[in-house]
Short mmCIF file of C-alpha atoms in Angstrom, two decimals:
data_model
loop_
_atom_site.label_atom_id
_atom_site.label_comp_id
_atom_site.label_asym_id
_atom_site.label_seq_id
_atom_site.Cartn_x
_atom_site.Cartn_y
_atom_site.Cartn_z
CA MET L 8 34.85 -50.83 4.52
CA ARG L 9 37.73 -53.25 5.13
CA GLN L 10 37.64 -52.30 8.80
CA LEU L 11 33.96 -53.26 8.98
CA GLU L 12 34.67 -56.51 7.14
CA ARG L 13 37.35 -57.41 9.68
CA LYS L 14 35.15 -56.56 12.64
CA PHE L 15 31.95 -58.25 11.50
CA GLY L 16 33.37 -60.92 9.24
CA TYR L 17 31.19 -60.18 6.20
CA THR L 18 31.84 -58.55 2.82
CA GLN L 19 29.58 -55.92 1.29
CA THR L 20 29.79 -54.88 -2.34
CA THR L 21 27.62 -52.12 -3.85
CA SER L 22 24.68 -51.37 -1.60
CA ASP L 23 24.55 -48.85 1.22
CA ALA L 24 22.80 -51.34 3.50
CA LEU L 25 24.00 -54.63 4.92
CA LEU L 26 21.50 -57.24 6.15
CA ILE L 27 22.96 -59.93 8.41
CA PRO L 28 20.88 -62.86 9.70
CA ARG L 29 21.64 -64.03 13.23
CA LYS L 30 20.56 -67.04 15.25
CA ARG L 31 21.32 -65.41 18.60
CA ASN L 32 20.54 -61.89 19.74
CA PHE L 33 23.35 -59.69 21.03
CA LEU L 34 23.85 -60.29 24.73
CA THR L 35 24.49 -56.61 25.44
CA THR L 36 25.16 -53.22 23.88
CA HIS L 37 27.06 -51.87 26.92
CA PRO L 38 30.88 -51.67 26.78
CA LEU L 39 31.35 -52.91 30.35
CA GLU L 40 29.31 -56.03 29.66
CA ALA L 41 30.59 -56.88 26.16
CA ALA L 42 32.59 -60.03 26.95
CA ASP L 43 31.58 -62.10 23.91
CA ILE L 44 32.91 -61.41 20.42
CA HIS L 45 29.54 -60.51 18.85
CA SER L 46 28.66 -57.90 21.46
CA ALA L 47 32.24 -56.63 21.30
CA HIS L 48 32.01 -56.03 17.55
CA LEU L 49 28.76 -54.15 18.01
CA VAL L 50 30.25 -51.97 20.76
CA GLN L 51 33.31 -51.22 18.60
CA ASN L 52 31.11 -49.53 16.04
CA VAL L 53 28.87 -47.58 18.41
CA PHE L 54 31.42 -46.28 20.93
CA ASN L 55 34.92 -44.83 21.03
CA ARG L 56 37.79 -45.29 23.46
CA LEU L 57 40.27 -42.76 24.76
CA PHE L 58 43.12 -44.45 22.90
CA THR L 59 43.67 -47.07 20.22
CA ILE L 60 46.47 -49.63 20.11
CA ASP L 61 47.63 -51.52 17.03
CA ALA L 62 49.19 -54.96 16.64
CA ASP L 63 52.68 -53.51 17.14
CA GLY L 64 51.75 -51.80 20.40
CA ASN L 65 51.62 -48.26 19.00
CA ILE L 66 49.16 -46.13 20.98
CA GLN L 67 47.29 -43.19 19.49
CA GLY L 68 44.66 -40.89 20.88
CA GLU L 69 41.06 -41.46 19.84
CA LEU L 70 38.84 -39.42 22.17
CA ALA L 71 42.00 -38.27 23.94
CA HIS L 72 43.85 -35.58 22.00
CA HIS L 73 47.03 -36.02 24.05
CA TYR L 74 48.21 -36.81 27.57
CA ILE L 75 50.94 -35.84 30.03
CA TRP L 76 52.34 -37.46 33.17
CA ASN L 77 52.85 -35.45 36.35
CA GLY L 78 54.28 -37.87 38.87
CA PRO L 79 51.67 -40.61 39.42
CA THR L 80 48.91 -38.52 37.75
CA LEU L 81 47.99 -39.08 34.11
CA SER L 82 46.28 -36.02 32.61
CA LEU L 83 44.09 -36.68 29.59
CA PHE L 84 43.21 -33.81 27.27
CA LEU L 85 40.08 -34.57 25.25
CA ARG L 86 39.28 -33.83 21.63
CA LYS L 87 36.95 -30.90 21.14
CA ASP L 88 33.74 -30.87 19.10
CA VAL L 89 33.13 -34.61 19.53
CA ARG L 90 29.42 -35.30 19.74
CA PHE L 91 27.36 -38.09 21.24
CA HIS L 92 24.61 -39.58 19.13
CA ASP L 93 22.05 -37.35 20.85
CA GLY L 94 23.96 -34.30 19.60
CA SER L 95 25.49 -33.30 22.94
CA LEU L 96 29.19 -32.52 23.19
CA LEU L 97 31.69 -34.86 24.83
CA THR L 98 33.23 -33.26 27.94
CA SER L 99 35.32 -34.38 30.89
CA LYS L 100 32.13 -34.92 32.88
CA GLU L 101 31.03 -37.90 30.75
CA VAL L 102 34.55 -39.34 30.57
CA THR L 103 35.02 -39.10 34.35
CA LYS L 104 31.68 -40.78 34.96
CA SER L 105 32.48 -43.60 32.52
CA LEU L 106 35.93 -44.23 34.00
CA ARG L 107 34.61 -44.24 37.56
CA ALA L 108 32.01 -46.82 36.56
CA LEU L 109 34.77 -48.84 34.91
CA ILE L 110 37.05 -49.14 37.94
CA ALA L 111 34.06 -49.94 40.19
CA TYR L 112 32.74 -52.69 37.89
CA PRO L 113 33.38 -56.12 39.47
CA ALA L 114 34.86 -57.69 36.34
CA TYR L 115 37.51 -54.97 36.04
CA ALA L 116 38.09 -53.88 39.62
CA TYR L 117 41.25 -55.99 39.92
CA SER L 118 42.74 -54.68 36.64
CA TYR L 119 42.26 -51.06 37.73
CA ARG L 120 43.02 -51.43 41.44
CA HIS L 121 45.99 -49.07 41.07
CA VAL L 122 43.76 -46.13 40.06
CA LYS L 123 43.10 -44.13 43.22
CA HIS L 124 41.30 -41.00 41.97
CA ILE L 125 39.58 -39.80 38.78
CA VAL L 126 38.59 -36.14 38.59
CA SER L 127 37.56 -33.58 35.98
CA ASN L 128 39.92 -30.64 35.72
CA GLY L 129 38.13 -28.32 33.35
CA PRO L 130 35.74 -29.18 30.51
CA TYR L 131 38.31 -31.08 28.45
CA ARG L 132 40.75 -32.51 30.99
CA VAL L 133 40.53 -35.65 33.13
CA ASP L 134 43.15 -36.55 35.76
CA LEU L 135 43.77 -40.17 36.77
CA THR L 136 45.93 -40.57 39.87
CA LEU L 137 47.54 -43.98 40.35
CA ASP L 138 49.58 -45.42 43.22
CA GLN L 139 52.62 -44.81 41.00
CA ARG L 140 53.34 -44.09 37.35
CA ARG L 141 52.49 -47.22 35.35
CA SER L 142 52.99 -47.61 31.60
CA SER L 143 50.28 -50.29 31.47
CA ILE L 144 47.47 -47.77 32.05
CA LEU L 145 47.66 -46.46 28.45
CA PRO L 146 47.03 -49.80 26.70
CA GLN L 147 44.36 -50.46 29.32
CA LEU L 148 42.58 -47.27 28.25
CA ALA L 149 42.65 -48.60 24.68
CA SER L 150 40.58 -51.65 25.65
CA LEU L 151 37.04 -52.17 24.44
CA HIS L 152 35.52 -51.99 27.92
CA THR L 153 36.95 -48.47 28.44
CA SER L 154 34.68 -47.08 25.70
CA ILE L 155 33.00 -43.85 26.78
CA ILE L 156 29.24 -44.04 27.25
CA LYS L 157 26.56 -41.52 28.19
CA ASP L 158 23.11 -42.82 29.09
CA GLY L 159 23.54 -45.79 26.77
CA ILE L 160 24.76 -43.84 23.75
CA GLY L 161 28.21 -43.39 22.23
CA THR L 162 30.19 -41.24 19.82
CA GLY L 163 31.08 -43.91 17.24
CA PRO L 164 30.54 -44.09 13.46
CA PHE L 165 27.24 -45.94 13.91
CA GLN L 166 24.35 -45.23 16.25
CA LEU L 167 21.98 -47.81 17.67
CA ALA L 168 18.61 -47.17 16.02
CA GLN L 169 16.81 -50.33 17.12
CA HIS L 170 17.58 -53.23 19.43
CA ASP L 171 14.93 -55.79 20.34
CA ASP L 172 14.23 -59.50 20.01
CA LYS L 173 13.51 -59.15 16.28
CA LYS L 174 16.37 -57.07 14.95
CA THR L 175 19.27 -54.78 15.81
CA VAL L 176 19.77 -51.81 13.50
CA LEU L 177 22.80 -49.55 13.25
CA THR L 178 22.65 -46.34 11.21
CA ALA L 179 25.58 -44.15 10.20
CA PHE L 180 26.13 -41.19 12.52
CA PRO L 181 26.36 -38.10 10.26
CA ASN L 182 28.19 -36.00 12.87
CA TYR L 183 30.93 -38.54 13.58
CA PHE L 184 34.24 -36.79 14.32
CA GLY L 185 36.19 -39.30 12.20
CA ILE L 186 35.67 -40.70 8.71
CA ARG L 187 32.00 -41.14 7.92
CA ALA L 188 30.97 -44.78 7.46
CA LEU L 189 30.41 -45.86 3.86
CA LEU L 190 27.36 -47.93 4.81
CA ASP L 191 24.18 -46.10 5.74
CA ARG L 192 22.62 -48.98 7.67
CA ILE L 193 23.40 -52.40 9.09
CA GLU L 194 20.54 -54.68 10.13
CA PHE L 195 21.03 -57.82 12.22
CA ILE L 196 17.86 -59.87 11.84
CA GLN L 197 16.97 -62.67 14.25
CA MET L 198 16.33 -65.95 12.43
CA PRO L 199 15.12 -69.41 13.50
CA GLU L 200 17.73 -71.86 14.74
CA GLN L 201 17.41 -74.04 11.62
CA TYR L 202 18.06 -71.14 9.25
CA ASP L 203 21.10 -71.55 6.96
CA PRO L 204 22.94 -68.22 7.35
CA VAL L 205 23.55 -66.14 4.24
CA TYR L 206 23.67 -62.38 3.88
CA ARG L 207 22.27 -59.91 1.39
CA THR L 208 23.55 -56.50 0.44
CA SER L 209 20.16 -54.77 0.39
CA ALA L 210 16.51 -55.41 1.15
CA SER L 211 15.72 -55.58 -2.58
CA ASP L 212 18.42 -58.14 -3.36
CA SER L 213 16.72 -61.52 -3.18
CA SER L 214 19.60 -63.80 -4.23
CA PRO L 215 22.04 -65.23 -1.69
CA ILE L 216 25.55 -63.89 -2.13
CA ASP L 217 27.71 -66.07 0.08
CA THR L 218 27.83 -67.94 3.33
CA ILE L 219 28.82 -66.07 6.45
CA ALA L 220 32.46 -66.14 7.51
CA THR L 221 33.41 -65.35 11.08
CA GLN L 222 36.57 -63.99 12.64
CA SER L 223 39.09 -66.66 13.59
CA GLY L 224 40.44 -67.28 17.08
CA PHE L 225 41.62 -70.29 19.04
CA GLY L 226 40.17 -73.00 21.21
CA LEU L 227 41.32 -74.28 24.59
CA VAL L 228 40.44 -77.20 26.81
CA PHE L 229 40.47 -76.15 30.47
CA LEU L 230 41.14 -78.78 33.14
CA HIS L 231 40.01 -77.34 36.44
CA PRO L 232 42.00 -78.52 39.52
CA ARG L 233 39.10 -77.93 41.91
CA VAL L 234 39.32 -79.43 45.38
CA GLY L 235 37.98 -82.98 45.35
CA GLY L 236 37.76 -83.06 41.56
CA PRO L 237 39.52 -85.53 39.25
CA PHE L 238 42.00 -82.95 37.98
CA GLU L 239 43.58 -82.24 41.33
CA SER L 240 45.79 -85.07 40.09
CA VAL L 241 48.48 -83.95 37.65
CA ALA L 242 48.58 -87.51 36.24
CA ALA L 243 44.88 -87.25 35.35
CA ARG L 244 45.43 -83.88 33.65
CA HIS L 245 48.36 -85.25 31.64
CA TYR L 246 46.31 -88.26 30.58
CA ILE L 247 43.46 -86.12 29.22
CA HIS L 248 46.03 -83.81 27.62
CA ARG L 249 47.46 -86.81 25.73
CA LEU L 250 44.02 -87.84 24.51
CA VAL L 251 43.32 -84.32 23.24
CA ALA L 252 46.70 -84.24 21.47
CA GLU L 253 45.96 -87.64 19.94
CA ILE L 254 42.83 -86.48 18.11
CA ARG L 255 43.46 -82.77 17.49
CA GLY L 256 45.23 -83.46 14.18
CA ASN L 257 41.89 -84.60 12.78
CA ILE L 258 39.88 -81.59 13.90
CA HIS L 259 39.77 -80.10 10.40
CA ALA L 260 37.77 -83.17 9.30
CA PHE L 261 35.24 -82.38 11.99
CA GLU L 262 35.31 -78.60 11.45
CA GLU L 263 36.74 -77.48 8.10
CA ARG L 264 37.83 -74.04 9.33
CA ALA L 265 39.63 -75.44 12.38
CA GLN L 266 43.35 -76.08 12.36
CA PRO L 267 45.29 -78.24 14.86
CA ASN L 268 47.63 -76.35 17.16
CA ASP L 269 50.64 -77.99 18.79
CA CYS L 270 52.20 -74.77 20.06
CA GLY L 271 50.13 -72.60 22.37
CA PHE L 272 47.87 -69.56 22.44
CA LEU L 273 50.40 -66.75 21.98
CA GLU L 274 50.28 -67.06 18.19
CA SER L 275 53.74 -66.38 16.69
CA TYR L 276 55.28 -66.08 20.17
CA SER L 277 54.41 -69.69 21.03
CA GLN L 278 56.73 -72.66 20.54
CA PRO L 279 55.92 -76.33 19.88
CA TYR L 280 55.74 -78.41 23.04
CA THR L 281 55.88 -82.07 24.02
CA VAL L 282 52.82 -83.53 25.73
CA PRO L 283 53.78 -85.01 29.14
CA ASP L 284 54.10 -88.79 29.03
CA GLY L 285 52.67 -91.24 31.54
CA PRO L 286 50.28 -94.15 32.10
CA ALA L 287 46.52 -94.23 31.64
CA VAL L 288 44.51 -93.12 34.65
CA LEU L 289 41.46 -94.77 36.15
CA PHE L 290 38.76 -92.21 36.95
CA THR L 291 36.69 -93.10 40.01
CA GLN L 292 34.24 -90.23 39.50
CA PRO L 293 32.70 -88.77 36.36
CA ILE L 294 34.35 -85.73 34.78
CA ARG L 295 31.89 -82.84 34.97
CA ILE L 296 31.99 -81.25 31.51
CA LYS L 297 30.56 -77.82 30.75
CA MET L 298 28.05 -78.03 27.91
CA THR L 299 27.21 -74.79 26.11
CA ASP L 300 25.45 -74.58 22.76
CA PHE L 301 28.31 -72.50 21.34
CA THR L 302 30.86 -75.33 21.85
CA ASP L 303 28.41 -78.25 21.84
CA LYS L 304 29.73 -80.02 18.72
CA VAL L 305 33.43 -79.90 19.55
CA THR L 306 32.71 -80.95 23.15
CA ARG L 307 30.82 -84.03 21.98
CA TRP L 308 33.59 -84.79 19.48
CA LEU L 309 36.11 -84.76 22.33
CA CYS L 310 33.87 -86.96 24.47
CA GLY L 311 33.82 -89.53 21.67
CA ARG L 312 37.48 -90.18 22.48
CA PHE L 313 36.67 -90.51 26.18
CA ASP L 314 34.08 -93.15 25.30
CA GLN L 315 36.76 -95.24 23.61
CA ASP L 316 38.69 -95.49 26.90
CA GLY L 317 35.60 -95.87 29.05
CA ILE L 318 36.22 -92.56 30.84
CA PRO L 319 33.10 -91.58 32.83
CA TYR L 320 31.72 -88.08 32.37
CA GLU L 321 28.55 -86.07 32.77
CA PHE L 322 27.42 -82.87 31.10
CA VAL L 323 26.66 -79.72 33.07
CA GLU L 324 24.37 -77.50 31.01
CA VAL L 325 25.46 -73.87 31.14
CA GLY L 326 23.73 -71.23 29.00
CA PHE L 327 25.85 -69.10 26.66
CA LYS L 328 25.17 -65.90 28.61
CA GLU L 329 25.61 -67.62 31.96
CA SER L 330 28.97 -69.03 30.89
CA ILE L 331 30.21 -65.46 30.39
CA THR L 332 28.49 -63.44 33.10
CA GLU L 333 28.07 -65.93 35.95
CA PHE L 334 31.36 -65.75 37.84
CA HIS L 335 30.68 -69.01 39.73
CA ALA L 336 29.68 -71.06 36.69
CA TYR L 337 32.99 -72.94 36.79
CA ASP L 338 33.02 -73.75 40.52
CA THR L 339 31.85 -77.37 40.09
CA ILE L 340 33.05 -77.98 36.52
CA ASP L 341 36.10 -80.11 35.73
CA LEU L 342 36.50 -79.65 31.98
CA ALA L 343 35.44 -76.89 29.62
CA VAL L 344 36.02 -76.22 25.94
CA HIS L 345 36.53 -72.49 25.41
CA ALA L 346 36.76 -70.36 22.25
CA GLU L 347 38.60 -67.04 22.39
CA VAL L 348 39.41 -64.21 19.99
CA PHE L 349 42.09 -61.74 21.08
CA GLU L 350 41.88 -58.02 20.42
CA ARG L 351 44.32 -56.46 18.00
CA ASN L 352 47.35 -56.11 20.27
CA LEU L 353 48.28 -59.61 21.40
CA PRO L 354 50.53 -58.75 24.40
CA PHE L 355 47.79 -56.72 26.07
CA ALA L 356 45.01 -59.08 24.97
CA PHE L 357 46.84 -61.97 26.65
CA TYR L 358 47.04 -59.97 29.90
CA GLN L 359 43.32 -59.26 29.68
CA PHE L 360 42.62 -62.93 29.08
CA MET L 361 44.59 -63.87 32.19
CA THR L 362 43.17 -61.21 34.55
CA ASN L 363 39.70 -60.16 33.36
CA THR L 364 37.05 -61.66 35.65
CA PHE L 365 34.80 -62.29 32.62
CA SER L 366 37.50 -64.62 31.32
CA PRO L 367 37.54 -68.26 32.52
CA PRO L 368 41.26 -68.46 33.48
CA ILE L 369 41.06 -66.11 36.46
CA ARG L 370 38.15 -68.18 37.81
CA LEU L 371 40.31 -71.31 37.65
CA PHE L 372 43.35 -69.63 39.16
CA GLN L 373 41.65 -69.45 42.55
CA GLN L 374 42.66 -73.13 42.87
CA MET L 375 46.15 -72.38 41.56
CA PRO L 376 48.04 -70.09 43.99
CA GLU L 377 51.21 -70.40 41.95
CA MET L 378 49.40 -68.75 39.02
CA LEU L 379 48.34 -65.82 41.17
CA LYS L 380 52.03 -65.26 41.92
CA TRP L 381 52.76 -65.14 38.21
CA ILE L 382 49.98 -62.60 37.70
CA GLU L 383 51.53 -60.37 40.36
CA GLN L 384 54.66 -60.09 38.20
CA TYR L 385 52.80 -57.84 35.79
CA ASP L 386 52.60 -55.14 38.46
CA LYS L 387 56.37 -55.10 38.80
CA THR L 388 57.13 -55.06 35.08
CA PRO L 389 56.69 -52.30 32.47
CA PHE L 390 54.13 -53.10 29.79
CA GLU L 391 56.75 -53.25 27.03
CA ASN L 392 58.50 -56.09 28.93
CA TRP L 393 55.43 -58.28 29.50
CA LEU L 394 56.11 -60.82 26.75
CA PRO L 395 58.54 -63.02 28.77
CA ILE L 396 55.90 -63.22 31.54
CA HIS L 397 53.28 -64.21 28.97
CA GLN L 398 55.53 -66.95 27.63
CA ALA L 399 56.36 -68.26 31.10
CA ILE L 400 52.66 -68.39 32.06
CA GLU L 401 51.68 -70.08 28.80
CA ARG L 402 54.41 -72.71 29.18
CA TYR L 403 53.49 -73.40 32.82
CA LEU L 404 49.80 -73.85 32.04
CA ILE L 405 50.55 -76.22 29.17
CA ASP L 406 53.31 -78.21 30.91
CA GLU L 407 51.08 -78.76 33.94
CA SER L 408 48.16 -79.65 31.61
CA TYR L 409 45.82 -77.03 33.03
CA PHE L 410 45.21 -75.77 29.44
#
């Protein structure tokens, strides 16, 4: 139950059903497309991955029973008697098909460019041949998007019973190979925009229990150095960085759950930094600011400080789904407020954040050739030694006021 509470952000007490009101429908139920936190939490409960990785970097088999290396080939031996939600058995055929779709998917093609061949070798063995033996492939296979899927269904503790514009219903899968879920049913019910979100523990319980709490993450302000844009100038980026630093200490007054951050986005691995000094900058063109409903309030709060200095800006409306799935959404945008929640293992989550095409940073890096050189260092470094690269990248992005 605590695992469900951490994933969905809500507490359930005595009932076997959990009813959760939502203002926005899930964008997707497919692992390869689950780039937002809400879809990701849904996918986590419907599908399984080959491996799991914890906060300390320990990797354990989930659908994979064990593995062996033979030169550049990683052989995965699957658990037996694992069933999909339609009752069919999991075999190497479904795993091979899922992994081939993964490495061909545009958002992940770069991350898995070192995988050369994927073949079934018997009903419960899958061989992945890489260009060379790479320790990073195991944590990669523990990522959400590597979840195994067959015709839209998974093997997880919950099965998708209904998904439409009115509600999404998950029911416990009785033949789950792991520990059976305590809840029998979870219903996500679409509500009007003006609805004040509360949850109930059963359909018969008419009294509100508590307000919804969501999983915490961090927020970033991206300054895009696009050609011809205002933030090609490092002085302009530093100036905006100073304005953000000036008001961030008051963010908890604007949003009670928010906390100011003067370190970085590597959590305990980050260190406090000094904002670059310099004069005010005169902007001769408006700053094009991405406006998405998800970050609407904090974006307008930030723009209130720009108004004080007479900084010109204009909003570029980008839908929530478009901001995630449209790879060119940032091409003509100068500033964007972004919210992010890392997966459990921070070192690998940071790598994903830097390289996943769904993630905004890699879209900005096309204007930052020096960053692409940093990204290449991951290929030359074992996974367990990635942290110094993370810290160097984080410091560079902050010192140059890109983030």
